[in-house]
Structures are given as C-alpha cells and as structure tokens.
PDB file of C-alpha atoms in Angstrom:
ATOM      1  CA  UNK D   1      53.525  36.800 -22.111  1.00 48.00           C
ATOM      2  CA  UNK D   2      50.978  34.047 -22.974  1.00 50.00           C
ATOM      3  CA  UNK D   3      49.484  33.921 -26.848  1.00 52.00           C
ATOM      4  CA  UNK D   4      45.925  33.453 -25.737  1.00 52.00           C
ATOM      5  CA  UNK D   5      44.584  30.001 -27.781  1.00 53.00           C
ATOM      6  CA  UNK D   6      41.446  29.537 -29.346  1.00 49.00           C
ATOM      7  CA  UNK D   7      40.119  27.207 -26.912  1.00 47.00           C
ATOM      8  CA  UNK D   8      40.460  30.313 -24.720  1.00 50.00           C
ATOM      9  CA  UNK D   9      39.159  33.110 -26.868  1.00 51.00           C
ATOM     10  CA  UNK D  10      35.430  30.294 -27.471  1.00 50.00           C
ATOM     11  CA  UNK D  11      35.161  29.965 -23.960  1.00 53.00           C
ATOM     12  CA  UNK D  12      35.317  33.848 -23.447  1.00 54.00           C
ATOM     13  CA  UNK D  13      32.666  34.547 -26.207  1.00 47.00           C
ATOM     14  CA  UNK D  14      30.850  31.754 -24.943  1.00 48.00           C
ATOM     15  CA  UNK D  15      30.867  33.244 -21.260  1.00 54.00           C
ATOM     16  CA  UNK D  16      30.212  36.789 -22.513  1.00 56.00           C
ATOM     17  CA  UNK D  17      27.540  35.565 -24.281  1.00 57.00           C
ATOM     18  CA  UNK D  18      25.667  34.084 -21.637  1.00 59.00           C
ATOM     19  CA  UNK D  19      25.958  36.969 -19.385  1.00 65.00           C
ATOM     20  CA  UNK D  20      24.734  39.113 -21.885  1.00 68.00           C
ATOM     21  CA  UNK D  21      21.556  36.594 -22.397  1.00 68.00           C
ATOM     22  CA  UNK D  22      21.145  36.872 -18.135  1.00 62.00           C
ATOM     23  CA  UNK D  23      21.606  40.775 -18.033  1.00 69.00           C
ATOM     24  CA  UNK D  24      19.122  40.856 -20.886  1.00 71.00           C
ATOM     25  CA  UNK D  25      16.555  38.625 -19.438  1.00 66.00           C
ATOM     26  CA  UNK D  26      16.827  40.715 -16.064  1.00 70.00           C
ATOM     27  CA  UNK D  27      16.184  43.953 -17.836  1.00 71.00           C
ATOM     28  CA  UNK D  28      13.460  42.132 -19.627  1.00 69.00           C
ATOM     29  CA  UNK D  29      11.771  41.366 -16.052  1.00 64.00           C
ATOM     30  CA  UNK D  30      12.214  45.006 -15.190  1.00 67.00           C
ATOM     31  CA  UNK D  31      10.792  46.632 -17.575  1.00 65.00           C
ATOM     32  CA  UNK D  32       7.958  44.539 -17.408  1.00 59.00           C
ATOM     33  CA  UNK D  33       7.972  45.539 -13.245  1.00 61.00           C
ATOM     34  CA  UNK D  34       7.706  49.134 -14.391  1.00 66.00           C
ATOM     35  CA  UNK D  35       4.305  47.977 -15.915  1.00 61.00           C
ATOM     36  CA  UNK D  36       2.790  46.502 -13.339  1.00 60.00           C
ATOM     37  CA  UNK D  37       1.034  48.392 -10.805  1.00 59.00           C
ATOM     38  CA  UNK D  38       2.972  49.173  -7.436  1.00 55.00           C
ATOM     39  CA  UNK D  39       0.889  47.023  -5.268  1.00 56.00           C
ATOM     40  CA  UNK D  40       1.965  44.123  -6.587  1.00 54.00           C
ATOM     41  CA  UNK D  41       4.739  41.744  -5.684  1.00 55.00           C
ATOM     42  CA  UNK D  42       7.995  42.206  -7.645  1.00 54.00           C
ATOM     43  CA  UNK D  43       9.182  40.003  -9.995  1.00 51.00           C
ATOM     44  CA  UNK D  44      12.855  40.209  -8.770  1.00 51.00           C
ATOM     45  CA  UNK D  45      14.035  38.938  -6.391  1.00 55.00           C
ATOM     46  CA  UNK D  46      12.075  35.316  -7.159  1.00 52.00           C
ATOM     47  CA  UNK D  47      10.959  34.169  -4.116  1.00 53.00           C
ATOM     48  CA  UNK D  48       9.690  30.661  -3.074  1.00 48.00           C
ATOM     49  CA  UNK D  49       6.839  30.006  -0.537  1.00 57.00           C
ATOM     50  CA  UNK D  50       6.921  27.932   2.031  1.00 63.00           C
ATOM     51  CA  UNK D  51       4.367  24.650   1.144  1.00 61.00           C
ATOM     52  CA  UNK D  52       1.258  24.672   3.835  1.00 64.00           C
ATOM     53  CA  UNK D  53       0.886  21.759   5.581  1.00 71.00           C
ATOM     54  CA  UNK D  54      -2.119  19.236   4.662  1.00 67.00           C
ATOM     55  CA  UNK D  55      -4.062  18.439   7.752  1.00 75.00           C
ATOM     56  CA  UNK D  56      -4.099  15.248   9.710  1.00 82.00           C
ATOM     57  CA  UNK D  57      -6.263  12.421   8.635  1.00 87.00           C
ATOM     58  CA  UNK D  58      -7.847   9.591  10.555  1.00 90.00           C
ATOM     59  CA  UNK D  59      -5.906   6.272  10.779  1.00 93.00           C
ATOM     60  CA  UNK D  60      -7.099   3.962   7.973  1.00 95.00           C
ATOM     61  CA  UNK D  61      -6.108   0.437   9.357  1.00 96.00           C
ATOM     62  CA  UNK D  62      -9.325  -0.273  10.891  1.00 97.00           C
ATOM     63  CA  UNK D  63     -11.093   0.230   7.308  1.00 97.00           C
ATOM     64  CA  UNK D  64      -8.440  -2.488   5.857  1.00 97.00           C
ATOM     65  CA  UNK D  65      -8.305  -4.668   8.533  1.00 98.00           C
ATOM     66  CA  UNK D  66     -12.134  -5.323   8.733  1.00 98.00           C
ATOM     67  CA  UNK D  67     -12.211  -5.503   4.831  1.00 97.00           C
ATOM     68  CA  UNK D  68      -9.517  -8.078   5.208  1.00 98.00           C
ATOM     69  CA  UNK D  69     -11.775  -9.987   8.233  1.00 98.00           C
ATOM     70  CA  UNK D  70     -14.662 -10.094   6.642  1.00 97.00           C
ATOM     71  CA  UNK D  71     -13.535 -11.117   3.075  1.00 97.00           C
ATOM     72  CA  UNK D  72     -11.554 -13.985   4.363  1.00 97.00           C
ATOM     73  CA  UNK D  73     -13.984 -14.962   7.092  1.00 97.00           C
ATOM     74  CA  UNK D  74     -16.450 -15.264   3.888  1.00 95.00           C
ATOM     75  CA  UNK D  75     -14.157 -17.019   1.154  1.00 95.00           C
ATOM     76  CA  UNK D  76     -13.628 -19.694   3.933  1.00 96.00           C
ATOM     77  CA  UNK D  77     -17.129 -20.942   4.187  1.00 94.00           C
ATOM     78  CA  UNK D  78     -17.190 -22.469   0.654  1.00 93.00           C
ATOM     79  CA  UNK D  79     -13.488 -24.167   1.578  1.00 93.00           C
ATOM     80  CA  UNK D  80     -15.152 -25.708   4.464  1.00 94.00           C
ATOM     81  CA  UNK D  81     -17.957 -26.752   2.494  1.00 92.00           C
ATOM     82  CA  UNK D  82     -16.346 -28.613   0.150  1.00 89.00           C
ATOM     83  CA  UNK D  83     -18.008 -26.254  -2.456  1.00 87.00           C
ATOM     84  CA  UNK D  84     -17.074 -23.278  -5.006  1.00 82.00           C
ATOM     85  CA  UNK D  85     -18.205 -19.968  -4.200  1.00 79.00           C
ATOM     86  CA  UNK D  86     -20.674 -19.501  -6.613  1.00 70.00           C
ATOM     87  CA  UNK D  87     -22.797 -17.273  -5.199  1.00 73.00           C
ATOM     88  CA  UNK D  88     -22.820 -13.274  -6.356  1.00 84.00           C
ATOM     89  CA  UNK D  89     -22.283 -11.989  -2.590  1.00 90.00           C
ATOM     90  CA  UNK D  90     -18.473 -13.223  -2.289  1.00 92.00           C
ATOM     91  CA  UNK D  91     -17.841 -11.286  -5.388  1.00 92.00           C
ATOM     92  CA  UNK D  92     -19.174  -8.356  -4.060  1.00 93.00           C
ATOM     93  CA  UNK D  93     -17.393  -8.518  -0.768  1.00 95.00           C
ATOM     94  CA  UNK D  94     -13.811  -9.079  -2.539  1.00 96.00           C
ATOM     95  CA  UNK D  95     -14.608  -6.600  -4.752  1.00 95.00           C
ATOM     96  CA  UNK D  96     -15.812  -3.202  -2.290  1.00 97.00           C
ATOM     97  CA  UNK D  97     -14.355  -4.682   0.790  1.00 96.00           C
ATOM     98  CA  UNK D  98     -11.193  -7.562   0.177  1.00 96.00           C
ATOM     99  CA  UNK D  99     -10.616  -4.975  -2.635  1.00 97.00           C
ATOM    100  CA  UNK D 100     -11.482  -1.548  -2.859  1.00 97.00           C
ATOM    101  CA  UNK D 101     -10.699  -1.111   1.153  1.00 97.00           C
ATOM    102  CA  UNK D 102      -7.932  -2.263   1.248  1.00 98.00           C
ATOM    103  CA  UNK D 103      -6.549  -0.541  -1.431  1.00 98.00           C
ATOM    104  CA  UNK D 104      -8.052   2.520  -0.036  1.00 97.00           C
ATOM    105  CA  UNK D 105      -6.118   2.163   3.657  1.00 97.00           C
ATOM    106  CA  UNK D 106      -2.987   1.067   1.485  1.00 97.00           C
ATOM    107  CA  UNK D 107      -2.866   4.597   0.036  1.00 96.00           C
ATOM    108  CA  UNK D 108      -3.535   6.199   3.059  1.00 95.00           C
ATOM    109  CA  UNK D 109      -1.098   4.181   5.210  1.00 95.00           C
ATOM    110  CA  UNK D 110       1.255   5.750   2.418  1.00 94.00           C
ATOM    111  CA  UNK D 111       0.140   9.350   3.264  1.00 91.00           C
ATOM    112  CA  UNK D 112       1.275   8.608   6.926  1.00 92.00           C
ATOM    113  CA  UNK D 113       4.491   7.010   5.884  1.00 92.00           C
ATOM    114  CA  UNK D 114       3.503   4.029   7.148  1.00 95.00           C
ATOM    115  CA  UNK D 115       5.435   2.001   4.182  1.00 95.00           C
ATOM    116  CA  UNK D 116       4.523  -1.465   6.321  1.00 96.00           C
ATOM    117  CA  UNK D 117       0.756  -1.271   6.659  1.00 96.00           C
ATOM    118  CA  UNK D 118       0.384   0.315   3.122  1.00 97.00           C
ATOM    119  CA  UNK D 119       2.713  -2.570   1.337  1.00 97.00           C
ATOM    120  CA  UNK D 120       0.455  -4.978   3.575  1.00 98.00           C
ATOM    121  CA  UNK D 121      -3.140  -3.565   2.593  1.00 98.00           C
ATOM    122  CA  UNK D 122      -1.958  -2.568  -0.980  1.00 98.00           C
ATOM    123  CA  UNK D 123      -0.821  -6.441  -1.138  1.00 98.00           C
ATOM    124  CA  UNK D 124      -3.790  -7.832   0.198  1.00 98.00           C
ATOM    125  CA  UNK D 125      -6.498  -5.348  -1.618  1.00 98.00           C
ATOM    126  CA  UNK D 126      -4.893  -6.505  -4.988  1.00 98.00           C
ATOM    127  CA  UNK D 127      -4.903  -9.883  -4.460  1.00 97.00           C
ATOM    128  CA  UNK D 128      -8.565  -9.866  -3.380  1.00 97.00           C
ATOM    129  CA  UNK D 129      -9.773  -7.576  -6.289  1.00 96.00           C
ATOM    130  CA  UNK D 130      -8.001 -10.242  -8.565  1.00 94.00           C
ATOM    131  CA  UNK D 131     -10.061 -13.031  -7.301  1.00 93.00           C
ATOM    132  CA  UNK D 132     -13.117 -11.055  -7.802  1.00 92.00           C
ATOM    133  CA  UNK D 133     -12.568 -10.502 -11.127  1.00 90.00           C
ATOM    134  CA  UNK D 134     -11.872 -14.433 -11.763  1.00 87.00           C
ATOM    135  CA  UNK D 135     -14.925 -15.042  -9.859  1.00 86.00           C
ATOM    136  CA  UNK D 136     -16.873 -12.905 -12.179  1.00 84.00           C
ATOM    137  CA  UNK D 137     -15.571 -14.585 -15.217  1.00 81.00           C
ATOM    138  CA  UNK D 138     -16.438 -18.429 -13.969  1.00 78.00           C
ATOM    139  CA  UNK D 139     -20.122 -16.996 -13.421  1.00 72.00           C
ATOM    140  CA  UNK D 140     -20.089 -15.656 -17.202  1.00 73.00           C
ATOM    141  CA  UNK D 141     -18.981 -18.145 -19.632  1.00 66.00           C
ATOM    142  CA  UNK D 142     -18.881 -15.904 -22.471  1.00 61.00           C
ATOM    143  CA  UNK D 143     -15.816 -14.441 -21.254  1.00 59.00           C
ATOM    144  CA  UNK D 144     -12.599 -15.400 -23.070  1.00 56.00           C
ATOM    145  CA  UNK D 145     -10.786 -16.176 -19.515  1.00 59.00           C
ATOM    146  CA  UNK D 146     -13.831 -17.798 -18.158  1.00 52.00           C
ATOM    147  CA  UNK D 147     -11.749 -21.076 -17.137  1.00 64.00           C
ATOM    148  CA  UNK D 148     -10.140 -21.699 -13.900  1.00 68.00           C
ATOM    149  CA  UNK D 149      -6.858 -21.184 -13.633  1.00 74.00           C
ATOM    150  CA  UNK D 150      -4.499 -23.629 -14.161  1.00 83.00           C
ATOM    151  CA  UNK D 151      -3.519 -25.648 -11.333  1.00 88.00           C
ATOM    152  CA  UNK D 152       0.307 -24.938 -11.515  1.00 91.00           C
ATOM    153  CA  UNK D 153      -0.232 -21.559 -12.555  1.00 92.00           C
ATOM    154  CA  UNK D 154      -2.393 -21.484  -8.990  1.00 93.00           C
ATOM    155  CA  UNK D 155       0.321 -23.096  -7.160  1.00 95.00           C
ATOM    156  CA  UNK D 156       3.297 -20.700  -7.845  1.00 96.00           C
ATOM    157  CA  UNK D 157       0.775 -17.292  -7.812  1.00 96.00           C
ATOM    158  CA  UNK D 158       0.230 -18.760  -3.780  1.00 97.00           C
ATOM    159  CA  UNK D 159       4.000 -19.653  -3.136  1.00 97.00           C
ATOM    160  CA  UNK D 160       5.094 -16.405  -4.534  1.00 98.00           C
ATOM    161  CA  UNK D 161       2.404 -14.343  -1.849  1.00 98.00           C
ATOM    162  CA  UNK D 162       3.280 -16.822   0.380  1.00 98.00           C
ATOM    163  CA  UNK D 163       6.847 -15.447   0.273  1.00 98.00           C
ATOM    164  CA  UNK D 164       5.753 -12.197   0.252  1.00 98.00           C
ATOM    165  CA  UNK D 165       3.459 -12.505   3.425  1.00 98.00           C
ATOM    166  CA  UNK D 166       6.853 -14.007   5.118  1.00 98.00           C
ATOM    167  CA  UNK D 167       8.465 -11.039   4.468  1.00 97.00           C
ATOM    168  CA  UNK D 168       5.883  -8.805   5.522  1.00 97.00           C
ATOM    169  CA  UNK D 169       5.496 -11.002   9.146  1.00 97.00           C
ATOM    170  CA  UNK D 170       9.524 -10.815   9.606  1.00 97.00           C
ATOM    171  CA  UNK D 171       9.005  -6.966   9.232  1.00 96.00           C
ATOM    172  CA  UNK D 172       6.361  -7.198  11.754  1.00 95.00           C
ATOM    173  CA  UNK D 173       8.778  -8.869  14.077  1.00 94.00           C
ATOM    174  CA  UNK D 174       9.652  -4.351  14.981  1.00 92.00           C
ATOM    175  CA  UNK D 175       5.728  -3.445  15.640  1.00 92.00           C
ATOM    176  CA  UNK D 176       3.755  -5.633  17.296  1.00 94.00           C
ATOM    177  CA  UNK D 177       3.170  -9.210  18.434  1.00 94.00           C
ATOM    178  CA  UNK D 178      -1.129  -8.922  17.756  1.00 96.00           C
ATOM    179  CA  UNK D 179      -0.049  -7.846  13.678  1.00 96.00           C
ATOM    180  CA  UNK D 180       2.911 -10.849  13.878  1.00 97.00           C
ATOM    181  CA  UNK D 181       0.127 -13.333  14.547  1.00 97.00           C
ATOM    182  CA  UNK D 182      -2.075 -12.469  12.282  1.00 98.00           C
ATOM    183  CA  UNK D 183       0.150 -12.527   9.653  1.00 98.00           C
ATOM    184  CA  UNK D 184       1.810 -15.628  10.772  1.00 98.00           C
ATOM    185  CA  UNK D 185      -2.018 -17.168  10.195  1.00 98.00           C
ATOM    186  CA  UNK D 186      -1.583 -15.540   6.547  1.00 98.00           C
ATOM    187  CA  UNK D 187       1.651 -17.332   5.597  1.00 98.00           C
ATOM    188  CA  UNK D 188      -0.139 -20.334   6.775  1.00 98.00           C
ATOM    189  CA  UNK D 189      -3.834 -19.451   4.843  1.00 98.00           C
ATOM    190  CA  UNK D 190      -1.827 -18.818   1.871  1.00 98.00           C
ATOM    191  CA  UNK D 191       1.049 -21.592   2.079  1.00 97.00           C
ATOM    192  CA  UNK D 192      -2.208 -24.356   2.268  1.00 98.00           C
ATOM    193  CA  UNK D 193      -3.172 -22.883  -0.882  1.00 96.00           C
ATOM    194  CA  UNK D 194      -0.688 -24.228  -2.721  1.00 96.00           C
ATOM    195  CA  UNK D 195      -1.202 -27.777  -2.419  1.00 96.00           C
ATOM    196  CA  UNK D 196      -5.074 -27.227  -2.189  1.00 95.00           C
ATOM    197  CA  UNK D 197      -4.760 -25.758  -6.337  1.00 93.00           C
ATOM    198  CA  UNK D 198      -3.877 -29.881  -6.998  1.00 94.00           C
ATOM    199  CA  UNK D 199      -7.316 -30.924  -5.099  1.00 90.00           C
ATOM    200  CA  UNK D 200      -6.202 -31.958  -1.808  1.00 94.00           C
ATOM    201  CA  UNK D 201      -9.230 -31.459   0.421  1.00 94.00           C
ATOM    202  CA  UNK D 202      -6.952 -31.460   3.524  1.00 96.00           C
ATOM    203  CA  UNK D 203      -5.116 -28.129   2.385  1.00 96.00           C
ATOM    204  CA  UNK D 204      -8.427 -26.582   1.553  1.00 96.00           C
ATOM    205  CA  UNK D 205      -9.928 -26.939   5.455  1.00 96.00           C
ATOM    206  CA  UNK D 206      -6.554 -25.838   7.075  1.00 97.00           C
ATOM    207  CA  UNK D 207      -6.289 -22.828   4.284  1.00 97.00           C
ATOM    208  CA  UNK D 208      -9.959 -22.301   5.530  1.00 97.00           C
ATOM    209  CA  UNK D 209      -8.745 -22.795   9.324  1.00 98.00           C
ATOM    210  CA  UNK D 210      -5.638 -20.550   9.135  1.00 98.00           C
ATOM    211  CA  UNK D 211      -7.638 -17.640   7.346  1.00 98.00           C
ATOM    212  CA  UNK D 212     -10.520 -17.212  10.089  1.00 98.00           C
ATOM    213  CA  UNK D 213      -7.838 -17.262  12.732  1.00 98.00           C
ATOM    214  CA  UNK D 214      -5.871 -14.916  10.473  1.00 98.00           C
ATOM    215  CA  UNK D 215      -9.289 -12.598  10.516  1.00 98.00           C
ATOM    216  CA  UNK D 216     -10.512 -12.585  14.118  1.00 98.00           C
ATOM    217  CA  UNK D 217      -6.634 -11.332  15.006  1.00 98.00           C
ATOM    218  CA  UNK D 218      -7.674  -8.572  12.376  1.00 98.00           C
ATOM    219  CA  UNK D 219     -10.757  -7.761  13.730  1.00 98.00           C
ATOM    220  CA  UNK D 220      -9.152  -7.476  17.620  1.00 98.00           C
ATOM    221  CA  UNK D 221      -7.121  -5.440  15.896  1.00 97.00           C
ATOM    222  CA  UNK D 222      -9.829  -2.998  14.262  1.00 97.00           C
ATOM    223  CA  UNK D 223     -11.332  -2.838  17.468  1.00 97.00           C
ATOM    224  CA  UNK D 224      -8.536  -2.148  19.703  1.00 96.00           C
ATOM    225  CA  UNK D 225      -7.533   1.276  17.287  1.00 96.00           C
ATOM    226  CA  UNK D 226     -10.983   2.286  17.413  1.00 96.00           C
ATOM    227  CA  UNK D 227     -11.815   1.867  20.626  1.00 96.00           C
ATOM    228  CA  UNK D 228      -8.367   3.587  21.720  1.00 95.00           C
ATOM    229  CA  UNK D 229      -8.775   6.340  19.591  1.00 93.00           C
ATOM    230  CA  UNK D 230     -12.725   6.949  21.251  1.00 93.00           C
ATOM    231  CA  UNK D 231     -12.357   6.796  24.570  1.00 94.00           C
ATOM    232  CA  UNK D 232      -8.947   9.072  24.369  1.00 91.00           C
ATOM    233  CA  UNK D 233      -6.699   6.169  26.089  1.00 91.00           C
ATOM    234  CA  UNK D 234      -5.468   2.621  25.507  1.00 90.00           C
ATOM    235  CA  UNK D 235      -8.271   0.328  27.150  1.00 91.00           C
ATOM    236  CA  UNK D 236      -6.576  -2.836  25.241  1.00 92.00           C
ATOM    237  CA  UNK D 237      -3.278  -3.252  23.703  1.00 91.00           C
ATOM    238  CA  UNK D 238      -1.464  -4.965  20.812  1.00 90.00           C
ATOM    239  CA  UNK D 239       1.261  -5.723  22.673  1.00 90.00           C
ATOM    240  CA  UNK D 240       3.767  -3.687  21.209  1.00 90.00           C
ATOM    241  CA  UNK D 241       7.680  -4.451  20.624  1.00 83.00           C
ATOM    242  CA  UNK D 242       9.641  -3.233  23.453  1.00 75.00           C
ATOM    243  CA  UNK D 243      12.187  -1.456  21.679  1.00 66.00           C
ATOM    244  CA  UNK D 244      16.053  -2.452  23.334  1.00 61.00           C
ATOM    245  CA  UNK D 245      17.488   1.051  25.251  1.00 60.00           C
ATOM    246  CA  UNK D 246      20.849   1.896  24.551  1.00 52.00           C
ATOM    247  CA  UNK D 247      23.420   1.831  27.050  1.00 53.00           C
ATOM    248  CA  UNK D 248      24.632   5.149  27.174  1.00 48.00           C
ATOM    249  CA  UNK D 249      27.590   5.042  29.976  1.00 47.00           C
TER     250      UNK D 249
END
C-alpha cells in the first residue's frame, strides 16, 4: 500500500478544483437558460457557424497594369528629353495611377490568392507613390527633404528593386511568357537606373527605352483580360506556360 505524497494530494485539489470551477460555470449558463425565453437558442451546447462565403470580385490586373503603362510611358518622356519632370501632371499620375492603382490591384490580387501579381503591383504601386512624394518636395523648397537624393543613395534604392524585379520575372518563368517579358523590360528599366543616378545620359535613354517597352507589354496585357473576360472567350492569349504532365505508367 502506497503513502500517497504531497505532490499527489496538490494535484488532486488542484484537479478537483477545476472541475468544480467547470460544473459551476455550467450551472451558471443554465440557470441563466431558464431565464431566457424558449424561443431562443440555447446556450449549451456552444455551437459554431459555418463562415458565409464573400462573393467573387472582378480581376484587378487590368486596373494595375494600365496604372503601371501609363505612369512609366509618362516618366519616360522627360528621360528622353534630357529634362526633369517638373511639371505637376507626372505627380499626379504616380500618385492616383503609378500609386494608388497599383496598390489597389495589389490588395485585391491578395484577396484572390494571387501572392505573385499582388507582391508585383504592391511593389510597383509603392515605388511609384515614393517618387511622387519626392517629386512634390523638389517643386516646394520649403520642405526639409526638398533635395534630390543622393546619387549613391539612388544607385543602391535601383539595384536593390532591380533584384527584386529579377526575382519577381524568375517567378514568372510558371505563368506566362507575355508577364516574363514585360518584366524582363523592368529589370532592364530599373537596372539603367543605376548608372543613370551618376549622370550618364546613355543609361537615362535606355532606362527610358526599356520602360515603354516594359508598358506596351502591360497594356497588351490589360487588353487581352478585358477583352477575354467581355466577349466570354479567349480572342488573344498570353501565351501561357505549358505545365509538364506526369507520366503516370
């Protein structure tokens, strides 16, 4: 015959104790049943509902991808130029369409599960409300970041999205060849950026060269999904990835 311990005898009170708090709480619940009228629902058993379903939305890359044409087609005038953009309508057009848009499909994308296009718009939208901003503060001195940036403080922000757009076009590589070029174009509008911070006119025209390429892809792009999605069929194609078939012998 065991001596019972007093490790043993706490972690009897301790159970007892908490069954007494649950068969106390449940009597609680019942009592407070009693009260209610009969037509309600009871409060025991607890019982969890099923979460309705949110209904379907319309696809958002055609907002982003036009926000992304036309914003790029636009900042590459002044590049070509040979001038800075110092006009109020570029701002504008970052701002609502580079910017807000994008960011817009990004989060939408995200409500699909579409992690690509969402990491792609959400990327791009940023970026492009950034340079608004600093375009607003060169056109009002009083600011206390009114300067331009610095030119290697430029040249590693554009290496580092360069990188980034490479790994967004490698992901690409899975959906379709159409989004692969256009991002390829990216990697290159971006990658010319970073010599063009130090003044080299050369980068500047094939940043400029590689980013309206980069946005007439886009826009095919827009207008295959809405067209598609119109006329109920696929009149044009982004050439999708074939996907390899498994052997199954």
């Amino acid at each position: 015959m065991t001596t019972p311990t007093p490790e043993s005898n706490s972690s009897d009170l301790l159970t007892t104790s908490s069954s007494s708090i649950v068969k106390s709480q449940i009597a609680a619940l019942q009592a407070l049943q009693s009260l209610l009228p009969s037509d309600q629902a009871p409060l025991l058993p607890i019982t969890i509902e099923k979460a309705v379903p949110l209904p379907p939305i319309a696809n958002s890359a055609p907002l982003g991808l036009l926000g992304f044409a036309l914003v790029s087609i636009l900042a590459a005038v002044p590049k070509l130029e040979n001038r800075s953009p110092t006009d109020g309508l570029l701002f504008v057009v970052a701002l609502f369409l580079g910017g807000i848009a994008q960011v817009l499909a990004a989060v939408l994308q995200y409500y699909i599960n579409n992690l690509h296009g969402a990491t792609t718009f959400a990327l791009f939208g940023l970026h492009w409300s950034a340079q608004s901003i600093l375009l607003f503060a060169r056109d009002n001195n009083e600011l206390t970041f009114s300067k331009s940036p610095d030119s290697s403080e430029a040249a590693v922000y554009y290496a580092t999205i360069t990188t980034a757009t490479i790994m967004l076009w490698v992901a690409s590589f899975k959906k379709n060849r159409v989004l692969c070029s256009a991002l390829f174009f990216v990697i290159f509008a971006f990658g010319f950026d970073v010599p063009a911070a130090f003044g080299h006119r050369w980068a500047e025209v094939g940043s400029a060269i590689a980013a309206i390429a980069a946005s007439l892809i886009a826009l095919y792009m827009a207008f295959v999904d809405v067209v598609n999605e119109a006329w109920g069929t696929q009149l044009l194609s982004v050439f999708p990835v074939q996907q390899p078939q498994l052997d199954s012998k």
